[in-house]
Amino acid sequence: MGQTQTLIEVGGGAVRLLDKPLGQGADAAIYRVDGRPDLVAKIYHKPEQDPGRRAKLEAMLANSPELSHIEHDGHRFVQIAWPQSILTDRRGELKGYLMPFVDLSRAVSLEMLLNRKTRQFSKLPEHYGYRLSAAKNLASLIAALHRKRHHVIDMKPVNINVYRETFFTALLDCDGFSIQGAGKRFSAHQYTPDYIAPEAINGRQGPDQLGEEQDRFALAVILFQLLNQGVHPFQGAPKGGANLPTTNHERIGAGLYAYGSKEHPRIAPSPWSIHQSLDARTQQLFESAFTQSPYARPSAQEWSDHLHWLVAGEDSPLQPCPNNKEHLSFGSGCPFCPIEQKAASSVKRKAKRPARTPPPRGGRAQRAAPQPQYRPRPQPAAQPIVMPRKVKWGLIAGLSAVVAPFLLSAILNPVIASWRWPGITEAALDIGWPVCDRDREYNLLYQALLTNNQAHIQLALDNVSGLGCLGDITVDYANGGIGDNRVFDDETFWLLLQKVSSAPQSYQRWLSSESNSQSYNGSYLGYYSEPLDYIDKAVTEYLGTQLYSRDLRDVWRRRLAVLSEEHGRRALDGKTLGDELAPEYEQSKRVVNAIEESIFVLLWKWTVKHNVNDFVELLPPRLVVDLDKVGWIVATVVEDKQESVETLLKHPAIAFNDDKLSNRQRTERDQVIAANSLKAKDISLLPKAIRELSLSCDELSSAFHYVGVDNRNIIKFRDDSTSYYSSWRSTERSSSQIQMKKGGIEYLVRQPQLACTLAGMTGMQRDGGKHLQSVADFLNKVEAETPGVKQKVLWDIARDFPHWEGQIRLILKGTRKNTERLVIWLLKDQSAAEWVDKDGNTLAHYLVSWASPELVQSLPDLGAPALRANGSKLTAKDLYQQRLASQDIVSKEEEAALAALGRRTPAEMLDEYFFGGDSES
């Protein structure tokens, strides 16, 4: 087979594509890869049309979900076609990417699994257990994506593939997902009716504005269809002649869910539904997904856990039907047998129904008229097209439906926009006329704010729906008003904020055990377009335009307290904190406090810019829950008013060294406080308790950013182009030339974890040694002022490196080679190499337990005594031999290293020459 093109794999070599594509779409084509049967290439037709595409692919490569392929019965089942590497042409221009090959010949679209006819057509098993298994596998797959904060957005059955043999699921076209990058989100660009969440429909939100709540809704719809005969959850029959929307999309927006625990007044369930026979917990999950707020919807992980229990749990209610092996029941009788009987009866009734024939005219039967003889008629050159009457009137009605709104809009919009006819405006709102419009000329809320008439504003606010429009206008209004004359009123701004605050809000971060029960860090990572996000933007804009005064501070202190109290109540589902002795009290209190801090931090930041003492007054008379905020508060005060640090540390909000906390909580809190205190201009003037506190390896790594003058990192080599570092970089000075604050060296050399942090800062091997050189320069500088530091660092690395690599968050695996280079550099100091610890171990005794064969082989030449026995009568060679004996395979390099350890060091050979080998020196 010929080759169509050769591309370059980023980080690899040349990739040859086979000439015939497996498939083509509007955006790209899929090709097999020569010599790599497990991969395919997705090649874009016009990659240059989306300039952000490469950055999105790089983000996907850096944050891949944990979804490796599954080996089952000798076959390989790929779960997700996630990018494996980027493909470019020889000029480096993006062409596409490599991804795992999903064998679609063994899979079908999940859409074919939803109802009996499509299952029969696709020759899929009818057993209900297969649908349950597919549902469980899909939920697990989506949960893995969500753990990496990626979102599908356009989730629908036709986009999901199911393997015939196993009912494992697979996802394709992942580059269209909403992807979480490093500090940036790459949005999705499309979604599909019938699977769009109601808040997106009613708020007119585009796919780029949606997140996990959209995925949760779409997943619940698909699971409902899988478990309930293919019935859509918003499909049903009108009740009592109710005039219902005709599409599922419109019914979603109207909240017409007919399958809840309470009957819906307007819509009845489909007669083919088995929802009442589902397990009670399954029904409750669906009810939460379709009737509660977006943030109460079950997560993909909740669905995965529940469906796994249904399929494989020991106490699962699933039971086989005695009459049909393909049926399963949930413990209350088989739901499928009655449905099949009803379907069979319906077929029989249709078969027995007589055909309708028109009755004869008159009283008697007429004889059949004689058939005329066929005579051919001349045909026109082109047969005329005659439109049937029904089609004609249908087109006229359709055109009217399209044109009428434009005509009505042309008449009503100027009237509504003028606000001179409140009666007409109210009538328009009553029939569903939108308050918000992209065109500000016809945006009723915007026009009402321009009039500054409270009645008009209240009317618009009463009828506004969708957070996006309301939030955007509130932020615009906050920046000094709107319109050419900048109309602004303080009370109106407060009304807008209250309306924004009343919209549905996610409290999952505060409520989760991960952020509140297990630690003091209850920080909130909000999604865009949530109420508190808009409040943050709007209040920040507003306060940024105001002159500071205590009176204004106190006004907004009271107002924000109202919002804080309301959100705290809603987060706890309307419950009060309750008895302090109750087990859940501490959890509830942390939730309320974390929400309060999230709202009040806006006022804190505004106040601290103008008056640090007033800012300290604002802090709550209890522990601040979010440790990120504790760090920010401490850093702000030590930078602006270092003399106030002693007072701040005693404040209940900071509670430095508070003996009421557990040891773990106090250590965690104090290390955050100490690390941020180093932002002070003079470290030597910090309280003694701060200077003597030992930081963890991770916290000390952060501290290196603060001990340099102007808070510059004195170690890590900077090769970025940010203006903050440009003046330093332009002089091409090494990190050792960055001036340290007073007291900086004394603080660092006192830290027990100094060697661990330096090992983490040596950098990756591929950085050309720039980070390693910076660490060496730093050690030379410190050694000149405090002799013995290099020796201590060397011994700490030799003894403790394996522990650091397994326990701390610093990514040390990539720094191992550079750390070994640092060890070699330090070993050249003979006094350090000859030192022996209290157990008789030399440096070599420790290094042979973890170092590479290359370093072990060089130890004798570097002067590390390898033949000296320790207190246990073991030499370094003995220990290395024990290490190799525990391995399954010993490489040639390791054998060479073992042999090298049998050689004497130059110092030992001199001893033997002069003293006959009897000296212990």
XYZ file of N, CA and C in Angstrom, residues 631-841:
633
model
N -2.539 32.624 54.343
C -1.261 32.990 53.752
C -1.293 34.365 53.122
N -2.383 34.675 52.425
C -2.497 35.986 51.776
C -2.542 37.103 52.822
N -3.273 36.899 53.891
C -3.394 37.919 54.940
C -2.030 38.186 55.578
N -1.327 37.117 55.958
C -0.021 37.276 56.602
C 0.948 37.983 55.660
N 0.991 37.544 54.396
C 1.922 38.141 53.437
C 1.630 39.623 53.234
N 0.367 39.998 53.171
C -0.008 41.394 52.950
C 0.459 42.273 54.099
N 0.251 41.810 55.328
C 0.622 42.614 56.489
C 2.141 42.725 56.625
N 2.868 41.608 56.422
C 4.322 41.696 56.609
C 4.973 42.553 55.524
N 4.376 42.618 54.352
C 4.949 43.449 53.289
C 4.650 44.927 53.502
N 3.427 45.236 53.994
C 3.015 46.642 54.110
C 3.286 47.234 55.489
N 3.231 46.398 56.524
C 3.380 46.937 57.884
C 3.955 45.848 58.778
N 5.266 45.628 58.645
C 5.896 44.517 59.349
C 5.779 44.636 60.858
N 5.709 45.853 61.369
C 5.628 46.031 62.815
C 4.305 45.525 63.398
N 3.313 45.281 62.509
C 2.022 44.780 62.987
C 1.946 43.254 63.027
N 3.039 42.572 62.644
C 2.994 41.121 62.537
C 2.729 40.465 63.885
N 3.385 40.951 64.951
C 3.184 40.366 66.277
C 1.715 40.404 66.662
N 1.062 41.550 66.434
C -0.359 41.683 66.763
C -1.206 40.747 65.908
N -0.873 40.654 64.609
C -1.642 39.804 63.700
C -1.563 38.344 64.123
N -0.371 37.890 64.533
C -0.215 36.477 64.880
C -1.057 36.083 66.092
N -1.386 37.053 66.931
C -2.203 36.758 68.106
C -3.700 36.848 67.811
N -4.059 37.339 66.615
C -5.475 37.505 66.271
C -6.132 36.127 66.131
N -7.389 35.965 66.604
C -8.070 34.656 66.498
C -8.190 34.142 65.067
N -8.245 35.057 64.094
C -8.382 34.610 62.700
C -7.130 33.881 62.223
N -5.958 34.253 62.765
C -4.692 33.655 62.342
C -4.297 32.524 63.279
N -4.361 32.784 64.582
C -4.162 31.753 65.609
C -2.859 30.988 65.425
N -1.768 31.728 65.295
C -0.463 31.085 65.176
C -0.135 30.336 66.472
N 0.303 29.072 66.322
C 0.698 28.241 67.461
C -0.436 28.069 68.472
N -1.654 27.976 67.978
C -2.838 27.843 68.847
C -2.884 26.426 69.427
N -2.812 26.313 70.755
C -2.783 24.980 71.366
C -4.143 24.301 71.378
N -5.202 25.000 70.924
C -6.525 24.365 70.840
C -6.644 23.461 69.614
N -5.753 23.648 68.678
C -5.786 22.830 67.468
C -5.061 21.515 67.701
N -5.377 20.529 66.888
C -4.635 19.275 66.946
C -3.220 19.515 66.429
N -2.320 18.586 66.724
C -0.929 18.751 66.277
C -0.842 18.887 64.771
N -1.617 18.069 64.042
C -1.580 18.131 62.581
C -2.088 19.468 62.087
N -3.210 19.934 62.662
C -3.789 21.210 62.221
C -2.858 22.373 62.547
N -2.262 22.342 63.732
C -1.364 23.437 64.116
C -0.134 23.466 63.221
N 0.432 22.289 62.931
C 1.609 22.237 62.054
C 1.280 22.767 60.671
N 0.149 22.326 60.119
C -0.246 22.754 58.776
C -0.451 24.266 58.733
N -1.144 24.796 59.724
C -1.443 26.230 59.759
C -0.178 27.049 59.988
N 0.668 26.628 60.951
C 1.855 27.397 61.279
C 2.852 27.437 60.133
N 2.930 26.344 59.361
C 3.870 26.348 58.239
C 3.415 27.301 57.141
N 2.114 27.391 56.906
C 1.608 28.365 55.930
C 1.909 29.778 56.412
N 1.693 30.039 57.704
C 1.950 31.377 58.258
C 3.437 31.711 58.158
N 4.297 30.763 58.558
C 5.733 31.021 58.553
C 6.255 31.259 57.140
N 5.809 30.428 56.184
C 6.297 30.580 54.806
C 5.924 31.944 54.241
N 4.699 32.417 54.511
C 4.267 33.712 53.980
C 4.851 34.882 54.761
N 5.260 34.656 56.016
C 5.911 35.712 56.786
C 7.249 36.096 56.178
N 7.847 35.193 55.413
C 9.152 35.472 54.807
C 9.073 36.547 53.732
N 7.878 36.988 53.382
C 7.756 38.102 52.442
C 8.123 39.437 53.092
N 8.382 39.409 54.407
C 8.803 40.620 55.109
C 10.099 41.155 54.519
N 10.285 42.468 54.619
C 11.490 43.073 54.042
C 12.746 42.711 54.829
N 12.594 42.417 56.114
C 13.744 42.056 56.949
C 13.383 40.811 57.753
N 13.919 39.660 57.344
C 13.565 38.396 57.996
C 14.091 38.356 59.424
N 15.179 39.054 59.681
C 15.762 39.025 61.028
C 14.867 39.688 62.066
N 13.928 40.535 61.622
C 13.033 41.220 62.558
C 11.729 40.462 62.806
N 11.568 39.316 62.149
C 10.358 38.519 62.390
C 10.385 37.958 63.808
N 9.219 37.672 64.387
C 9.197 37.067 65.731
C 10.030 35.794 65.770
N 10.653 35.548 66.907
C 11.540 34.399 67.068
C 10.821 33.085 66.769
N 9.549 32.996 67.164
C 8.792 31.753 66.935
C 8.654 31.453 65.449
N 8.575 32.494 64.632
C 8.489 32.307 63.182
C 9.841 31.850 62.635
N 10.919 32.528 63.057
C 12.246 32.223 62.514
C 12.729 30.824 62.895
N 12.238 30.311 64.006
C 12.699 29.005 64.472
C 11.783 27.859 64.049
N 10.686 28.164 63.372
C 9.771 27.104 62.951
C 10.368 26.350 61.763
N 10.321 25.037 61.816
C 10.843 24.202 60.726
C 9.770 23.991 59.676
N 10.091 24.338 58.425
C 9.143 24.158 57.326
C 9.300 22.769 56.716
N 8.231 22.286 56.115
C 8.314 21.039 55.355
C 9.110 21.283 54.080
N 9.475 20.202 53.404
C 10.226 20.328 52.155
C 9.454 21.167 51.138
N 8.139 20.952 51.042
C 7.322 21.698 50.082
C 7.233 23.175 50.448
N 6.973 23.465 51.734
C 6.851 24.856 52.164
C 8.180 25.586 52.013
N 9.280 24.902 52.302
C 10.581 25.547 52.164
C 10.870 25.851 50.694
N 10.396 24.993 49.798
C 10.549 25.261 48.372
C 9.874 26.576 48.003
N 8.680 26.798 48.548
C 7.991 28.075 48.305
C 8.752 29.232 48.934
N 9.378 28.981 50.086
C 10.071 30.051 50.791
C 11.218 30.628 49.985
N 11.824 29.827 49.076
C 12.927 30.335 48.278
C 12.484 31.477 47.364
N 11.169 31.597 47.159
C 10.664 32.730 46.369
C 10.661 34.003 47.199
N 10.728 33.888 48.520
C 10.501 35.044 49.383
C 11.764 35.566 50.065
N 12.839 34.767 50.151
C 14.023 35.228 50.881
C 14.890 36.157 50.046
N 14.635 36.235 48.746
C 15.386 37.175 47.920
C 14.772 38.556 47.983
N 15.604 39.575 47.777
C 15.096 40.952 47.747
C 14.065 41.074 46.633
N 12.975 41.781 46.908
C 11.838 41.923 45.985
C 11.138 40.584 45.747
N 11.304 39.652 46.711
C 10.640 38.346 46.633
C 10.986 37.594 45.352
N 12.231 37.623 44.983
C 12.689 36.863 43.814
C 13.236 35.521 44.272
N 12.958 34.498 43.502
C 13.463 33.167 43.813
C 14.980 33.164 43.654
N 15.686 32.849 44.736
C 17.155 32.925 44.680
C 17.782 31.664 44.116
N 16.970 30.665 43.795
C 17.507 29.404 43.281
C 17.092 29.154 41.839
N 15.817 29.044 41.614
C 15.349 28.486 40.348
C 15.682 29.421 39.191
N 16.315 28.865 38.163
C 16.678 29.636 36.970
C 15.412 30.049 36.231
N 15.297 31.308 35.871
C 14.108 31.802 35.186
C 14.408 31.992 33.710
N 13.634 31.328 32.857
C 13.812 31.545 31.420
C 12.506 31.999 30.794
N 11.579 32.520 31.627
C 10.326 33.021 31.075
C 10.523 34.472 30.648
N 9.497 35.027 30.054
C 9.629 36.384 29.518
C 8.764 37.379 30.266
N 8.395 37.070 31.511
C 7.553 37.993 32.263
C 8.347 39.241 32.620
N 7.675 40.392 32.603
C 8.358 41.651 32.850
C 8.941 41.721 34.246
N 8.349 40.971 35.174
C 8.812 41.014 36.556
C 10.273 40.579 36.662
N 10.654 39.622 35.840
C 12.008 39.093 35.918
C 12.906 39.620 34.789
N 12.361 40.459 33.927
C 13.116 40.822 32.733
C 14.391 41.589 33.077
N 14.350 42.495 34.077
C 15.535 43.278 34.398
C 16.644 42.386 34.946
N 16.259 41.370 35.716
C 17.253 40.421 36.248
C 17.836 39.572 35.122
N 16.960 39.093 34.236
C 17.419 38.182 33.209
C 18.296 38.894 32.181
N 17.981 40.171 31.933
C 18.722 40.873 30.890
C 20.196 41.049 31.270
N 20.515 41.032 32.571
C 21.902 41.166 32.984
C 22.622 39.833 32.973
N 21.884 38.731 32.715
C 22.446 37.383 32.660
C 23.178 37.025 33.950
N 22.627 37.475 35.073
C 23.231 37.105 36.343
C 22.728 35.737 36.769
N 23.562 34.979 37.484
C 23.126 33.703 38.025
C 22.309 33.950 39.281
N 21.617 32.900 39.732
C 20.765 33.065 40.908
C 21.575 33.413 42.145
N 22.860 33.015 42.177
C 23.665 33.314 43.363
C 23.926 34.802 43.509
N 23.712 35.567 42.420
C 23.941 37.007 42.487
C 22.704 37.772 42.944
N 21.577 37.068 43.117
C 20.391 37.727 43.640
C 20.599 37.989 45.120
N 20.420 39.209 45.513
C 20.674 39.583 46.907
C 19.593 39.018 47.821
N 20.014 38.423 48.946
C 19.061 37.898 49.919
C 18.721 38.967 50.948
N 17.504 38.858 51.480
C 17.096 39.767 52.549
C 17.943 39.537 53.788
N 17.974 40.505 54.639
C 18.700 40.379 55.898
C 18.093 39.249 56.726
N 18.941 38.364 57.192
C 18.473 37.223 57.975
C 18.096 36.028 57.125
N 18.217 36.141 55.788
C 17.792 35.065 54.900
C 18.664 33.831 54.995
N 19.996 34.031 54.961
C 20.903 32.875 55.015
C 20.766 32.154 56.348
N 20.733 32.912 57.456
C 20.603 32.292 58.771
C 19.331 31.461 58.861
N 18.262 31.971 58.248
C 16.993 31.234 58.289
C 17.097 29.930 57.496
N 17.667 29.980 56.310
C 17.697 28.808 55.441
C 18.605 27.710 55.988
N 19.803 28.069 56.476
C 20.728 27.022 56.924
C 20.231 26.348 58.199
N 19.297 26.976 58.896
C 18.742 26.378 60.103
C 17.663 25.346 59.767
N 17.181 25.317 58.526
C 16.061 24.458 58.162
C 16.514 23.010 57.958
N 15.901 22.048 58.662
C 16.295 20.642 58.516
C 16.056 20.089 57.114
N 15.085 20.656 56.377
C 14.720 20.122 55.065
C 15.426 20.851 53.914
N 16.518 21.567 54.224
C 17.201 22.325 53.179
C 17.680 21.410 52.056
N 18.300 20.277 52.388
C 18.827 19.373 51.347
C 17.708 18.820 50.483
N 16.577 18.497 51.086
C 15.434 17.978 50.323
C 14.962 18.998 49.299
N 14.841 20.257 49.722
C 14.379 21.302 48.810
C 15.368 21.530 47.677
N 16.656 21.540 48.007
C 17.663 21.743 46.967
C 17.655 20.596 45.964
N 17.453 19.362 46.449
C 17.363 18.227 45.518
C 16.203 18.418 44.555
N 15.084 18.917 45.062
C 13.932 19.156 44.199
C 14.152 20.284 43.222
N 15.098 21.179 43.510
C 15.339 22.348 42.665
C 16.453 22.136 41.652
N 17.067 20.956 41.650
C 18.139 20.735 40.675
C 17.610 20.647 39.257
N 16.310 20.432 39.104
C 15.692 20.480 37.787
C 15.790 19.176 37.030
N 15.144 19.154 35.862
C 15.161 17.975 34.993
C 16.508 17.868 34.268
N 16.842 16.667 33.849
C 18.115 16.448 33.172
C 18.187 17.231 31.860
N 17.025 17.414 31.207
C 17.041 18.042 29.886
C 17.143 19.563 29.936
N 17.250 20.163 31.141
C 17.299 21.627 31.199
C 18.701 22.177 30.964
N 19.649 21.289 30.638
C 21.002 21.737 30.353
C 21.811 22.058 31.595
N 21.299 21.713 32.784
C 22.046 21.943 34.014
C 21.912 23.343 34.576
N 20.965 24.151 34.032
C 20.836 25.532 34.498
C 20.383 25.590 35.955
N 19.380 24.765 36.302
C 18.918 24.748 37.690
C 20.007 24.199 38.609
N 20.675 23.130 38.156
C 21.734 22.534 38.962
C 22.841 23.545 39.235
N 23.206 24.328 38.250
C 24.251 25.331 38.435
C 23.815 26.389 39.445
N 22.528 26.736 39.415
C 22.028 27.715 40.374
C 22.107 27.187 41.800
N 21.804 25.893 41.987
C 21.900 25.291 43.320
C 23.358 25.291 43.785
N 24.286 24.935 42.896
C 25.705 24.924 43.259
C 26.193 26.326 43.624
N 25.802 27.336 42.851
C 26.183 28.720 43.151
C 25.663 29.131 44.526
N 24.424 28.750 44.802
C 23.833 29.096 46.100
C 24.624 28.451 47.241
N 24.984 27.164 47.103
C 25.711 26.481 48.164
C 27.098 27.091 48.377
N 27.747 27.489 47.295
C 29.055 28.150 47.443
C 28.908 29.457 48.220
N 27.853 30.184 47.912
C 27.632 31.465 48.584
C 27.354 31.265 50.068
N 26.526 30.275 50.387
C 26.174 30.024 51.781
C 27.364 29.447 52.541
N 28.127 28.565 51.888
C 29.294 27.952 52.530
C 30.312 29.014 52.928
N 30.441 30.073 52.126
C 31.405 31.127 52.440
C 31.050 31.834 53.742
N 29.756 31.919 54.054
C 29.338 32.596 55.283
C 29.096 31.628 56.429
N 28.699 30.388 56.119
C 28.406 29.400 57.157
C 29.068 28.086 56.775
N 30.349 27.893 57.099
C 31.060 26.666 56.702
C 30.380 25.417 57.265
N 30.398 24.342 56.471
C 29.809 23.073 56.883
C 28.457 22.789 56.257
N 27.872 23.802 55.578
C 26.546 23.614 54.976
C 26.615 22.584 53.847
N 27.634 22.653 53.021
C 27.748 21.717 51.899
C 27.871 20.284 52.393
N 28.654 20.096 53.461
C 28.831 18.762 54.016
C 27.502 18.222 54.541
N 26.735 19.054 55.231
C 25.439 18.615 55.772
C 24.461 18.265 54.649
N 24.424 19.093 53.600
C 23.545 18.824 52.465
C 23.904 17.495 51.817
N 25.204 17.230 51.635
C 25.640 15.982 51.019
C 25.175 14.776 51.830
N 25.380 14.803 53.113
C 24.998 13.666 53.943
C 23.482 13.498 54.014
N 22.754 14.590 54.056
C 21.286 14.484 54.086
C 20.745 13.865 52.801
N 21.337 14.253 51.657
C 20.894 13.675 50.386
C 21.214 12.185 50.349
N 22.436 11.819 50.762
C 22.840 10.413 50.706
C 21.930 9.539 51.569
N 21.553 10.043 52.752
C 20.746 9.231 53.674
C 19.262 9.211 53.318
N 18.736 10.361 52.878
C 17.275 10.517 52.872
C 16.624 10.612 51.501
N 17.420 10.617 50.422
C 16.803 10.805 49.105
C 15.699 9.783 48.806
N 15.862 8.489 49.069
C 14.763 7.543 48.777
C 13.481 7.898 49.518
N 13.602 8.392 50.740
C 12.408 8.781 51.510
C 11.716 9.978 50.866
N 12.499 10.962 50.443
C 11.886 12.133 49.804
C 11.156 11.731 48.526
N 11.766 10.859 47.763
C 11.203 10.475 46.472
C 9.858 9.787 46.640
N 9.652 9.116 47.769
C 8.396 8.398 47.963
C 7.353 9.151 48.753
N 7.752 10.214 49.504
C 6.830 10.821 50.458
C 6.396 12.233 50.118
N 7.238 13.054 49.522
C 6.887 14.458 49.369
C 6.278 14.734 48.003
N 5.685 15.913 47.880
C 4.994 16.261 46.644
C 5.952 16.738 45.555
N 7.161 17.162 45.924
C 8.116 17.596 44.900
C 8.365 16.464 43.908
N 8.417 16.803 42.646
C 8.599 15.773 41.615
C 10.089 15.466 41.514
N 10.527 14.506 42.319
C 11.953 14.225 42.390
C 12.417 13.190 41.374
N 11.483 12.432 40.790
C 11.913 11.397 39.850
C 12.659 12.009 38.672
N 12.182 13.134 38.207
C 12.849 13.781 37.090
C 14.147 14.457 37.484
N 14.373 14.649 38.802
C 15.578 15.351 39.244
C 16.649 14.395 39.716
N 16.403 13.070 39.684
C 17.367 12.111 40.236
C 18.743 12.260 39.575
N 18.795 12.351 38.251
C 20.082 12.454 37.552
C 20.827 13.716 37.982
N 20.100 14.841 38.050
C 20.764 16.073 38.445
C 21.171 16.047 39.916
N 20.364 15.370 40.748
C 20.743 15.237 42.159
C 22.042 14.439 42.282
N 22.179 13.396 41.461
C 23.422 12.627 41.480
C 24.606 13.474 41.018
N 24.353 14.355 40.061
C 25.428 15.256 39.618
C 25.837 16.201 40.748
N 24.825 16.626 41.548
C 25.126 17.473 42.701
C 25.949 16.704 43.742
N 25.601 15.430 43.952
C 26.348 14.591 44.896
C 27.803 14.456 44.440
N 28.013 14.219 43.169
C 29.378 14.078 42.645
C 30.172 15.355 42.871
N 29.535 16.491 42.638
C 30.202 17.791 42.849
C 30.578 17.974 44.322
N 29.692 17.582 45.219
C 29.956 17.728 46.647
C 30.995 16.728 47.148
N 31.056 15.544 46.527
C 32.000 14.513 46.965
C 33.461 14.912 46.729
N 33.668 15.897 45.890
C 35.033 16.323 45.629
C 35.666 16.976 46.858
N 34.831 17.315 47.836
C 35.330 17.821 49.120
C 35.757 16.621 49.956
N 37.066 16.354 50.034
C 37.569 15.137 50.682
C 37.211 15.056 52.160
N 37.113 16.184 52.817
C 36.787 16.130 54.240
C 35.394 15.556 54.450
N 34.471 15.893 53.538
C 33.121 15.343 53.652
C 33.117 13.856 53.337
N 33.925 13.457 52.342
C 33.927 12.063 51.922
C 34.512 11.149 53.007
N 35.431 11.671 53.826
C 36.063 10.829 54.835
C 35.271 10.776 56.143
N 34.225 11.596 56.252
C 33.472 11.649 57.508
C 32.743 10.317 57.714
N 32.663 9.830 58.951
C 31.980 8.589 59.294
C 30.968 8.900 60.385
N 29.712 8.371 60.259
C 28.700 8.674 61.277
C 28.848 7.765 62.492
N 27.979 7.942 63.484
C 28.112 7.232 64.758
C 27.962 5.718 64.614
N 27.308 5.254 63.537
C 27.156 3.816 63.318
C 28.279 3.228 62.469
N 29.239 4.066 62.138
C 30.358 3.585 61.333
C 30.095 3.609 59.849
N 28.936 4.153 59.403
C 28.613 4.214 57.976
C 29.333 5.380 57.315
